[in-house]
XYZ file of C-alpha atoms in Angstrom:
594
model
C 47.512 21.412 16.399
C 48.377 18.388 17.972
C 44.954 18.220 19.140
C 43.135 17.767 16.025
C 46.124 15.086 14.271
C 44.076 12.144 16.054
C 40.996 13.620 14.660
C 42.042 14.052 11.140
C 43.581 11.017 10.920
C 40.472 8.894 12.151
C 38.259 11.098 9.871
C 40.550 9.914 6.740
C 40.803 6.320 7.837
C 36.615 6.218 8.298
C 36.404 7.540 4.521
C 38.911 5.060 3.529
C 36.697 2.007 4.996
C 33.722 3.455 3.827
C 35.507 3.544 0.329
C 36.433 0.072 0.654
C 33.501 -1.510 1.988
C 31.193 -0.080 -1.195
C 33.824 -1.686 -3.115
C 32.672 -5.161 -2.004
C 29.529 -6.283 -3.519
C 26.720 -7.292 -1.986
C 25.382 -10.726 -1.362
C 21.913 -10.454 -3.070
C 20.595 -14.150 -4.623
C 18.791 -14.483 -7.553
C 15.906 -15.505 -8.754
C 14.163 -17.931 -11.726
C 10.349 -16.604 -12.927
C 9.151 -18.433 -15.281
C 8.733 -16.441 -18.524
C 8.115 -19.483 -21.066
C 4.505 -18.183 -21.497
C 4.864 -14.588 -22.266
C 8.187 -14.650 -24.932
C 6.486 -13.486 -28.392
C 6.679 -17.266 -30.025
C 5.973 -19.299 -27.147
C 2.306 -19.421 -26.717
C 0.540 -22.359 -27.844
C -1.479 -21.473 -30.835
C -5.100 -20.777 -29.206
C -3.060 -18.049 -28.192
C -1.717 -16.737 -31.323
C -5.109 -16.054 -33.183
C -6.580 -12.229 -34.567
C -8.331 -11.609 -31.593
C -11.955 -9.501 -32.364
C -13.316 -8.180 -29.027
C -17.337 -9.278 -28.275
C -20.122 -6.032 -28.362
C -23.055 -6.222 -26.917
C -22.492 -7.502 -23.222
C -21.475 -6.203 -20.040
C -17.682 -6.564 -19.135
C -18.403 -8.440 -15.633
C -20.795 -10.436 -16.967
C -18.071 -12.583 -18.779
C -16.326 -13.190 -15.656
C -13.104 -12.763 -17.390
C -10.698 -10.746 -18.794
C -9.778 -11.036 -22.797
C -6.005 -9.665 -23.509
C -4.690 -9.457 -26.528
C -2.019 -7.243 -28.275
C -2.659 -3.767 -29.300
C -0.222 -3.523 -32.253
C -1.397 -6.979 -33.880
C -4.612 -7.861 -32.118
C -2.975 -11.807 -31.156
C -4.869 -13.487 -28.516
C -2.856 -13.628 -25.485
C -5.313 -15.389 -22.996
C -7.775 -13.779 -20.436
C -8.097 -13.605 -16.905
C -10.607 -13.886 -13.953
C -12.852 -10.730 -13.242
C -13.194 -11.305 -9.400
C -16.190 -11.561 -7.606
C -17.081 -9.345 -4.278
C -16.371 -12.157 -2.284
C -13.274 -13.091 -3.960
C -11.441 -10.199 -3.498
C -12.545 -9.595 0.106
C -11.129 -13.011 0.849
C -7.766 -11.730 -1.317
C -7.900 -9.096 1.209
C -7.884 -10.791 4.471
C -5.153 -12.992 3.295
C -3.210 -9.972 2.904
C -4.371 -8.635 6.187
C -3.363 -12.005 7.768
C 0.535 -11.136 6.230
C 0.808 -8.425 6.900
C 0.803 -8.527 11.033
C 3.864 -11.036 10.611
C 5.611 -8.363 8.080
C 4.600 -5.830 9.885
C 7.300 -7.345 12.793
C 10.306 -7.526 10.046
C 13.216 -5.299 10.030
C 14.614 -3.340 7.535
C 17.058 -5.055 6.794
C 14.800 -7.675 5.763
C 12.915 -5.287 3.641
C 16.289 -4.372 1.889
C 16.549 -7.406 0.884
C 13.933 -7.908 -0.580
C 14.340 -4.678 -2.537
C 18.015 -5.590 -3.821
C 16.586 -8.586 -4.983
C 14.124 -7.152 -7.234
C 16.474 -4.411 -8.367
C 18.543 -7.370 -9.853
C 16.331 -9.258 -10.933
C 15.218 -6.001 -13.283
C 18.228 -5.447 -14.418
C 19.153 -8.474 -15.586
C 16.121 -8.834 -17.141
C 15.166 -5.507 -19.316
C 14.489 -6.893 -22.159
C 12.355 -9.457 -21.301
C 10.422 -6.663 -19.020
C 10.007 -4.263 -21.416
C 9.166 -6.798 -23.815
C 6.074 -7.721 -21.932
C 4.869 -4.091 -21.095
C 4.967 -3.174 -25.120
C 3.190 -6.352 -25.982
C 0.361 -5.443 -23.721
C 0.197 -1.985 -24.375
C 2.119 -1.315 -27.421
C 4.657 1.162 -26.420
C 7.661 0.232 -27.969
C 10.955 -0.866 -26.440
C 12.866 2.695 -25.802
C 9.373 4.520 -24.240
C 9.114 0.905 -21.951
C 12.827 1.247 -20.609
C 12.491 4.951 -19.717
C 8.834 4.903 -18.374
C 8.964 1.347 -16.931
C 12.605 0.667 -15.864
C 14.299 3.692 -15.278
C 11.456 5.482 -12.728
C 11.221 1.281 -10.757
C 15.427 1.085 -10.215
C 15.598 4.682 -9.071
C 12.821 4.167 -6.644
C 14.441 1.134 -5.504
C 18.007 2.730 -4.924
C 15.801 5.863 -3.380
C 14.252 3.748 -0.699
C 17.458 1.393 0.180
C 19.011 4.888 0.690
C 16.700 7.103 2.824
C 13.688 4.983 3.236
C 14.623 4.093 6.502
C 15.534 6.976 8.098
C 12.192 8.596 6.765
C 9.935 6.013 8.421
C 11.889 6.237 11.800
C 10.649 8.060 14.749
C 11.182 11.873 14.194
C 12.040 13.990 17.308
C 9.724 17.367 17.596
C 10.208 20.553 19.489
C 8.364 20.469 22.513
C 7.394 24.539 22.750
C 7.741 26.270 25.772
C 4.939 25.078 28.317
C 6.291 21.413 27.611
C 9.280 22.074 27.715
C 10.250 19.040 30.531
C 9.075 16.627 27.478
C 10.105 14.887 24.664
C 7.578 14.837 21.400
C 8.125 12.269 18.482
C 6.036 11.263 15.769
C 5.996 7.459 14.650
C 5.315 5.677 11.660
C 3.338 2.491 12.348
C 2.166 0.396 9.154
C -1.676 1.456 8.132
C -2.177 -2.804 7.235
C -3.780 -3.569 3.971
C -2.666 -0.767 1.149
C -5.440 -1.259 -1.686
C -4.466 0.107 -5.182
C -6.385 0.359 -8.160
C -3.520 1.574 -11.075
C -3.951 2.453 -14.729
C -2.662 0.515 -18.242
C -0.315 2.888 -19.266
C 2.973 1.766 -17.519
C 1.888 -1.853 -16.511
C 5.280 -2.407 -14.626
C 5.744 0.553 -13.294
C 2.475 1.176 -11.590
C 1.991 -2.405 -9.822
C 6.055 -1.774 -8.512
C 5.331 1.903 -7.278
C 2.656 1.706 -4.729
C 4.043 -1.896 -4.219
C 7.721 -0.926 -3.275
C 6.466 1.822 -0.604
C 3.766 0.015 1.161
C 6.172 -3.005 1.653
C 8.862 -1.044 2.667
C 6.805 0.497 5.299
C 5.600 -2.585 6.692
C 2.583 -2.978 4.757
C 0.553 -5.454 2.980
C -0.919 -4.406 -0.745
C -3.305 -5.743 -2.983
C -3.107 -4.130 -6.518
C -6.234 -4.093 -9.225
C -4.565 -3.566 -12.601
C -6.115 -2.885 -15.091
C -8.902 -4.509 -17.033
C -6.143 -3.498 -20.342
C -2.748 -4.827 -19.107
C -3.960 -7.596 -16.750
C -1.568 -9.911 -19.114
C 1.444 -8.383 -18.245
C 0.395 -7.705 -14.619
C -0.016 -11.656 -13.900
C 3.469 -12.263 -15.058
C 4.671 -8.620 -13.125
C 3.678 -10.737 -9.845
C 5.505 -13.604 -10.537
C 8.555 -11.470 -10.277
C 7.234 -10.001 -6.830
C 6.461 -13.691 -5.349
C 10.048 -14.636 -6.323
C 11.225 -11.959 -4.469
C 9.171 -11.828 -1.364
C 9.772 -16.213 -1.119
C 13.411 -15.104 -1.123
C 13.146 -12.945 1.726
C 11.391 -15.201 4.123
C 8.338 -12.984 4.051
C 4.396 -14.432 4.188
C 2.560 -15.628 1.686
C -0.308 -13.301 0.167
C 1.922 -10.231 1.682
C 1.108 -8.961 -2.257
C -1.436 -9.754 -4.087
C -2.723 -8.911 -7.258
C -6.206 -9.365 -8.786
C -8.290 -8.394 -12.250
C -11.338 -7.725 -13.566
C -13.487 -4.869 -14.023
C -15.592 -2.112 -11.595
C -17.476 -4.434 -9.381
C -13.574 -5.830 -8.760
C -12.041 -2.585 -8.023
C -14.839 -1.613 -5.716
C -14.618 -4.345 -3.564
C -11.615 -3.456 -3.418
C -11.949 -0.238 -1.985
C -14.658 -1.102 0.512
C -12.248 -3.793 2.244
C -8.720 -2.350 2.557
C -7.157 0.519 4.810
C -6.783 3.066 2.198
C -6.737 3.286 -1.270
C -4.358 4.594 -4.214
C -6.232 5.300 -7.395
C -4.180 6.008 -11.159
C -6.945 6.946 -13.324
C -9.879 9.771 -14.626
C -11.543 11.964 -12.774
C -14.568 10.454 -12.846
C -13.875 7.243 -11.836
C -11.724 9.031 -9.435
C -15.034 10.773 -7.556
C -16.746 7.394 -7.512
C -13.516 5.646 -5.382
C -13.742 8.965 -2.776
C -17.797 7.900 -2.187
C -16.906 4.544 -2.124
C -14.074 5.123 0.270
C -16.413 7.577 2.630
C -18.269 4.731 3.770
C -15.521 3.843 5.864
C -13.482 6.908 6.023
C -10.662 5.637 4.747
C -7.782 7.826 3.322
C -7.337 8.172 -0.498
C -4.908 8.964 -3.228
C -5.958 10.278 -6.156
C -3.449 10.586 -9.465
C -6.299 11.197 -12.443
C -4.212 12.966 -15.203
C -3.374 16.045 -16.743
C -3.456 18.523 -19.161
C 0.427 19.662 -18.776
C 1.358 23.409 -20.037
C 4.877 23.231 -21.992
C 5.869 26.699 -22.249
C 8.286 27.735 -24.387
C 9.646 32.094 -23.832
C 11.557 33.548 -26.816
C 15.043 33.510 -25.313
C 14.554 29.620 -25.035
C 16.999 27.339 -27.127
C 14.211 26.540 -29.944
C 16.420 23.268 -31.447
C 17.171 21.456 -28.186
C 13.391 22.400 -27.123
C 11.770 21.032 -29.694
C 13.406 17.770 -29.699
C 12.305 17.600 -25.883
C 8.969 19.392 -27.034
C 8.010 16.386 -29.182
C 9.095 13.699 -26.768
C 6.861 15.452 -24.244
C 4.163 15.006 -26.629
C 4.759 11.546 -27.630
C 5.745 10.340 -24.210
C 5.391 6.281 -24.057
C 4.785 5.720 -27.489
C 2.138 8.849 -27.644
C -1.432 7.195 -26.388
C 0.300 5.697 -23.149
C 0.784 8.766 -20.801
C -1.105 12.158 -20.081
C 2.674 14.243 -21.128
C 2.525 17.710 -22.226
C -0.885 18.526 -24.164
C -0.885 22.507 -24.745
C 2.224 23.917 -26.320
C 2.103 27.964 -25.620
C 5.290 29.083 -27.665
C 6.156 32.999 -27.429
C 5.157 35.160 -30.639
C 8.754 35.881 -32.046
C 9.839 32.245 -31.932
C 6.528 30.733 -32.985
C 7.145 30.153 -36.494
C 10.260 28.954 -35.898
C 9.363 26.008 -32.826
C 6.711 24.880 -35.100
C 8.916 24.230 -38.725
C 11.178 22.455 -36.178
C 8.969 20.262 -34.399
C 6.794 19.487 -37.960
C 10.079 18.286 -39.402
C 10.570 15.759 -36.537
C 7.280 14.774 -36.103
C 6.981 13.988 -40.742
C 9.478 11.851 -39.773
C 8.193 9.610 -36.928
C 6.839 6.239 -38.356
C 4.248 4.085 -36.224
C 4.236 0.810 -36.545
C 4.277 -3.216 -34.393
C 6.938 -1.867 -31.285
C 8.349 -4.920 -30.811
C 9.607 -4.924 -35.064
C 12.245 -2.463 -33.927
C 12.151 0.129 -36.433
C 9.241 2.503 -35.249
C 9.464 5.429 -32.896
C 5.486 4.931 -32.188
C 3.608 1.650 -30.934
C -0.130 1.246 -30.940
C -2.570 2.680 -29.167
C -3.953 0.864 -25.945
C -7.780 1.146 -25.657
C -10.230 0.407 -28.361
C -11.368 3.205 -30.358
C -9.494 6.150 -28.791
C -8.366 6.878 -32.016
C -11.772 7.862 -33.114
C -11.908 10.227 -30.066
C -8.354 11.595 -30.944
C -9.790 12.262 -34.250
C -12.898 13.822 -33.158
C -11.312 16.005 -31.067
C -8.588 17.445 -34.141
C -11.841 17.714 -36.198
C -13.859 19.887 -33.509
C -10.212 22.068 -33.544
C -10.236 22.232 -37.464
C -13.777 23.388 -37.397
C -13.158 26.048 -35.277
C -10.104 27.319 -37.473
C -7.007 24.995 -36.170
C -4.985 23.501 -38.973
C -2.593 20.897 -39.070
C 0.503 20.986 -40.442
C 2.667 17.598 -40.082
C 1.641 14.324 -39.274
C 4.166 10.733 -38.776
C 3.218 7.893 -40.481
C 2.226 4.068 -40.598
C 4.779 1.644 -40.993
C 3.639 -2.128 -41.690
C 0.648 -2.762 -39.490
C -1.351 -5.944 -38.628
C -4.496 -7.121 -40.763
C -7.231 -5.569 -39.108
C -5.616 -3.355 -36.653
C -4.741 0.034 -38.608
C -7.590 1.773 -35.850
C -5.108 0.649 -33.254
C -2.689 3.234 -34.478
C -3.279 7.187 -34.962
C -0.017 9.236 -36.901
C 1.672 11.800 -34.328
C 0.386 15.277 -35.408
C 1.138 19.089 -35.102
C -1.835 21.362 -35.130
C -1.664 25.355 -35.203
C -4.074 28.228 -34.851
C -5.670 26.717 -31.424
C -7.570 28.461 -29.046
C -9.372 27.742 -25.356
C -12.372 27.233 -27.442
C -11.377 24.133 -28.619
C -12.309 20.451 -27.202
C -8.174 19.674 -28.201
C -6.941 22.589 -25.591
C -9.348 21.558 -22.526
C -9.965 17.852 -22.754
C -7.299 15.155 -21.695
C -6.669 13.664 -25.231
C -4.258 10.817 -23.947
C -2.828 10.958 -27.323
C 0.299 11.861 -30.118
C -1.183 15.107 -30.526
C 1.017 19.104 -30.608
C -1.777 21.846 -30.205
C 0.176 25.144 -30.445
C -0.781 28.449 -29.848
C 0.991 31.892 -29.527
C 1.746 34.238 -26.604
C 2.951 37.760 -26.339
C 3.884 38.202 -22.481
C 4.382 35.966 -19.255
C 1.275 37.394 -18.007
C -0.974 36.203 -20.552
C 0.578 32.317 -20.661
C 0.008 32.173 -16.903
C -3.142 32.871 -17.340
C -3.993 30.355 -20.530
C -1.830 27.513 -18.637
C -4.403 28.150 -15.506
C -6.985 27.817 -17.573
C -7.486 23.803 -17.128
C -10.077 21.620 -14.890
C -6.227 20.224 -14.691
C -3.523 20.880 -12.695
C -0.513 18.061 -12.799
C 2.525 19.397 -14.378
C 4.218 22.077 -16.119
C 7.378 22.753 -18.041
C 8.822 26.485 -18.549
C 11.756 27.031 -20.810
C 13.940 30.883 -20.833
C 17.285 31.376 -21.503
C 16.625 33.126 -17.771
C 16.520 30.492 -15.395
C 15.151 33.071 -12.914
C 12.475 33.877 -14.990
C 11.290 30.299 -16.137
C 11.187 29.695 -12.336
C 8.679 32.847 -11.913
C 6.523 31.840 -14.535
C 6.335 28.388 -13.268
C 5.543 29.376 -9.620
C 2.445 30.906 -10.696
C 1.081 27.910 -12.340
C -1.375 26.166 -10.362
C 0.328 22.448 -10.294
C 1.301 19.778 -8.477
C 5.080 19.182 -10.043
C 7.229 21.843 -12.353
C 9.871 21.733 -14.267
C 12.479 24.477 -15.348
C 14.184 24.386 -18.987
C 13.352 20.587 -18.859
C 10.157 18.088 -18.846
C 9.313 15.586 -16.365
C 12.423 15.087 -14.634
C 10.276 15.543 -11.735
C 8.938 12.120 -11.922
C 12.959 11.047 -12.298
C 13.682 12.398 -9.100
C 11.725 9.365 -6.642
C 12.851 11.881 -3.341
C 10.160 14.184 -4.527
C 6.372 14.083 -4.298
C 4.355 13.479 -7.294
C 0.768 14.594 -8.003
C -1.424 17.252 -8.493
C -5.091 19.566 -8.013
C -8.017 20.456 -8.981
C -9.419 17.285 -11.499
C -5.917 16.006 -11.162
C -6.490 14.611 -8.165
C -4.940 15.069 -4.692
C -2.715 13.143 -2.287
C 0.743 12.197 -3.295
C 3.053 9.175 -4.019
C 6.591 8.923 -4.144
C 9.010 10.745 -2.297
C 8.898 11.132 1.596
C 5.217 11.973 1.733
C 4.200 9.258 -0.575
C 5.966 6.822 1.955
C 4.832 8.400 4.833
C 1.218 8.482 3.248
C 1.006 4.584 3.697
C 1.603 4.968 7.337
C -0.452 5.898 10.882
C 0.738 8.690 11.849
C 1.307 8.747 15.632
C 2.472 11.869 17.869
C 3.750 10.504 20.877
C 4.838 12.701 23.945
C 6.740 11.534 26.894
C 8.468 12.503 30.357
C 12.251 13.910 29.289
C 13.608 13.457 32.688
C 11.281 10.864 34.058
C 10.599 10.137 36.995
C 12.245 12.793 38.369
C 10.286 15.389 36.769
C 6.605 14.992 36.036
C 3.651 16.776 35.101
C 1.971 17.976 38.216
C -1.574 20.425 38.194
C -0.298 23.933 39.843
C -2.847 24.044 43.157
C -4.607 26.982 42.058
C -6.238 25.060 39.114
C -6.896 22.019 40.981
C -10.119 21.130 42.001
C -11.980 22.595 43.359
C -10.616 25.673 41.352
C -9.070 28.887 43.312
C -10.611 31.985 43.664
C -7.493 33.082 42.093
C -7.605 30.440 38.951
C -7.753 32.416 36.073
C -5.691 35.167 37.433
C -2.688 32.574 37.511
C -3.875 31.147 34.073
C -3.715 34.725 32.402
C -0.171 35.105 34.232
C 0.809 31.945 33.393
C 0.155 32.263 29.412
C 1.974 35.551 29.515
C 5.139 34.743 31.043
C 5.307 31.451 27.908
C 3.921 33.610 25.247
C 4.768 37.778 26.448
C 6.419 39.274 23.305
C 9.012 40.837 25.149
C 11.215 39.644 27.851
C 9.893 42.538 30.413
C 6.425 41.887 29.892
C 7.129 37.442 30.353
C 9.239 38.342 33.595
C 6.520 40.434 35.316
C 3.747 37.608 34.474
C 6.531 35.562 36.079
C 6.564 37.207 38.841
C 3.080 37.157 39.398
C 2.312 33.478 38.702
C 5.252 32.600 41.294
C 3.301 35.264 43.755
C -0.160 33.517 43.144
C 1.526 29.812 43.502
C 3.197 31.238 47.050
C -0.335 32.732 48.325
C -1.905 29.352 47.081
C 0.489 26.947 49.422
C 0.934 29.559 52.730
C -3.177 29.747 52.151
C -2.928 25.897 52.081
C -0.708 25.187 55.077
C -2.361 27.646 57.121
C -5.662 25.970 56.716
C -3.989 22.448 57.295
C -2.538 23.972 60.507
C -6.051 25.432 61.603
């Protein structure tokens, strides 16, 4: 006993310390952005006008970028739609920063981090105010989208980033056995990403955050619809990055429209892509002519499931903000609702009664659970697609509301809605309708909603609720998906430790987590001498050149005393590869002697 006193008593004084020292706070500085030019109020009044968008011409043809607000259509400015040659030069001054970064530590790289993490949470409002401007999400839908998912990336990485890009010992197996095997994790150099509008912040800060940490350079496209709020997004990130020491033009990011993005992707090292599928295929041949890797996120078509021993209440609140995720037109959340038979009626008078009383109206006037919708007349494709469902027998039975909307932007908005009676036949159940819209259908056994959730193009996410966790978790393993979640919905995506993507038209590849960080990294296996130089690899003489007689015989032997199955069978091959080896060198001194 007296043994192990010492030992306790250091144990207990190391927790103690450890205690104490995350008690003192950690030097981080902060930083000014300027933000005079994007407060609601501030602009000068070119900037404040009903802005009506041109018909008729090409988008690159303008050489710029128009933004404006969805919710009110205001004029917020426009941007530069880069040129070919502009963005390769972009791109070599990133390549240029990043061989100096590529030499920083991580502690460095931490800083840099903690920075940012303060900076964003001292500043929510003014962050989230931006995003729902440029997109029209509304205040709540930015902070849990936008804020939430960046700061728990950032507190992921500062905890277990580093350990995940350091070198990671391997087994050596049997034959090399006398070595030691490691992969590394060397920097790939310029990380290209081309990211969608739907969470402006978050999308430029996600493949950002890991291709820095990792010793990286990045040069983001955002997109042609939230280029506003990217330019000031940036601001933040040069702040940051001048804080830390690091290089100029480490991050970069650019606008405009296709040509943009694929010069882009015919210039950089690999390439991230949030977007559709179709777009998606054109990045992969784009990327083939220089065989550089590619991650794909395009999307989904997300199964919520909901079994009859579920808790119908609590699901449907969760059911609807599934639906409506980010405001309802800003994220690809649940889209087919597969309820069980003997709770049907039930799910669907509660989530009607929520849904009568959501209200859409201008986010940032602080009384609507719905913003505006993004992209130009995607409410007419919304509505086309609940018209080819009504057609075809699907009814619907609630809708939300308009609150107070802007003078010429009521097609900006489209009322949440809960429609019944749908089928596979229908455009609503197979399509990606990017939208505020509840198709619901009926099941009778777990067999059967398997089947209709694998029956998608998509392949994402899924969410399973049971009052049996066990049997939520079967159902879900047989879904054909990229992320899953059990009695809950998209708390994947809240966990950063855990890969996030999907298959099939969903795409492939996957950020976040340990693989996405590893993903922006050469991966390098590197074997070496264990007990060097006093053991080395030497060629047994009956396989040197010129080859034995005997060769193969000791090669067979050989194989079979590493691989036998059982111990008898490894220690006669022993025996005989020891034999052959002894024949070999009396054969060989005997010559020598001769």
């Amino acid at each position: 006993m007296a043994f192990w006193w010492p030992l306790i008593v250091l144990a207990f004084a190391y927790a103690i310390c450890r205690f104490l020292l995350m008690l003192i706070p950690v030097n981080v500085p902060s930083i000014d952005v300027d933000a005079s030019d994007v407060l609601e109020g501030n602009q000068s009044q070119e900037n404040s006008f009903i802005y009506v968008p041109p018909r008729g011409r090409t988008q690159q043809s303008d050489k710029k970028v128009q933004c404006y607000e969805p919710a009110t259509m205001k004029y917020l400015g426009y941007c530069p739609a880069l040129s070919t040659a502009e963005v390769k030069d972009h791109v070599a001054q990133a390549r240029k920063a990043q061989k100096v970064w590529a030499k920083s530590s991580f502690k460095q790289r931490r800083q840099f981090l903690r920075i940012l993490l303060k900076y964003i949470i001292e500043h929510q409002q003014l962050i989230c105010e931006v995003s729902s401007r440029d997109t029209g999400k509304t205040m709540v839908d930015a902070s849990l989208g936008e804020i939430m998912t960046t700061c728990e990336k950032i507190t992921w990485l500062l905890s277990e980033g580093e350990k995940w890009l350091k070198p990671e010992y391997r087994c050596s197996g049997r034959s090399m056995f006398h070595k030691k095997s490691k992969v590394e994790f060397h920097p790939l150099g310029v990380i290209g990403a081309i990211v969608s509008w739907n969470y402006p912040f978050h999308n430029i800060f996600n493949p950002m955050l890991a291709a820095v940490f990792s010793g990286n350079s990045i040069v983001i496209k955002v997109s042609e619809h939230a280029s506003w709020s990217g330019l000031f997004y940036f601001r933040i990130i040069q702040a940051a990055l001048a804080a830390v020491g690091a290089p100029e033009n480490l991050v970069d990011i650019i606008t405009g429209y296709a040509e943009t993005g694929e010069a882009l992707v015919s210039s950089v090292d690999k390439i991230i892509f949030v977007g559709s599928p179709g777009v998606g295929k054109m990045i992969m041949r784009n990327a083939s002519d220089n065989l550089i890797p590619v991650t794909l996120e395009l999307g989904g078509k997300d199964a919520f499931i909901v079994c009859e021993d579920a808790d119908i209440p609590h699901v449907a609140q969760i059911a609807v903000r599934a639906a409506l995720q980010s405001s309802g037109q800003n994220c690809a959340g649940a889209e087919r609702f597969y309820v069980h038979r003997d709770v049907y009626s039930s799910f669907v008078s509660q989530v009607a009664k929520i849904v009568s009383s959501i209200s859409a109206g201008p986010p940032l006037a602080g009384r609507y659970d719905m913003g505006a919708i993004c992209l130009l007349e995607h409410s007419d494709k919304l509505q086309n697609l609940i018209n080819d469902a009504q057609d075809k027998g699907a009814e619907i039975v609630a809708r939300g509301s308009f609150g107070h909307l802007a003078e010429g932007a009521v097609d900006q908005f489209f009322p949440p809605t809960v429609i019944v009676n749908v089928n596979h036949s229908m455009r609503l159940m197979q399509e990606e309708a990017f939208g505020p819209i509840m198709p619901i259908m009926k099941f009778d056994t777990d067999e059967e909603v398997v089947k209709l959730a694998n029956d998608s193009r998509y392949g994402l996410g899924c969410a399973v609720f049971s009052g049996s966790q066990r049997r939520a978790k079967q159902i879900a393993s047989q879904i054909h998906c990229g992320v899953a979640a059990i009695n809950d919905f998209a708390s994947t995506y809240m966990c950063q430790s855990l890969p996030f993507g999907g298959v099939k038209d969903s795409g492939f590849g996957r950020f976040a987590g340990v693989e996405g960080l590893r993903a922006c990294c050469l991966v390098k296996s590197v074997v070496e001498d264990r007990w060097w130089p006093y053991i080395k690899t030497t060629i047994p003489k009956p396989i040197q050149y010129p080859i034995g007689e005997n060769g193969f015989e000791f090669q067979e032997s050989l194989v079979e005393a590493l691989y036998g199955l059982n111990i008898w069978d490894r220690l006669r091959a022993l025996v005989n590869t020891l034999k052959i080896l002894s024949e070999h060198n009396s054969g060989s001194t005997k010559a020598r002697d001769d």
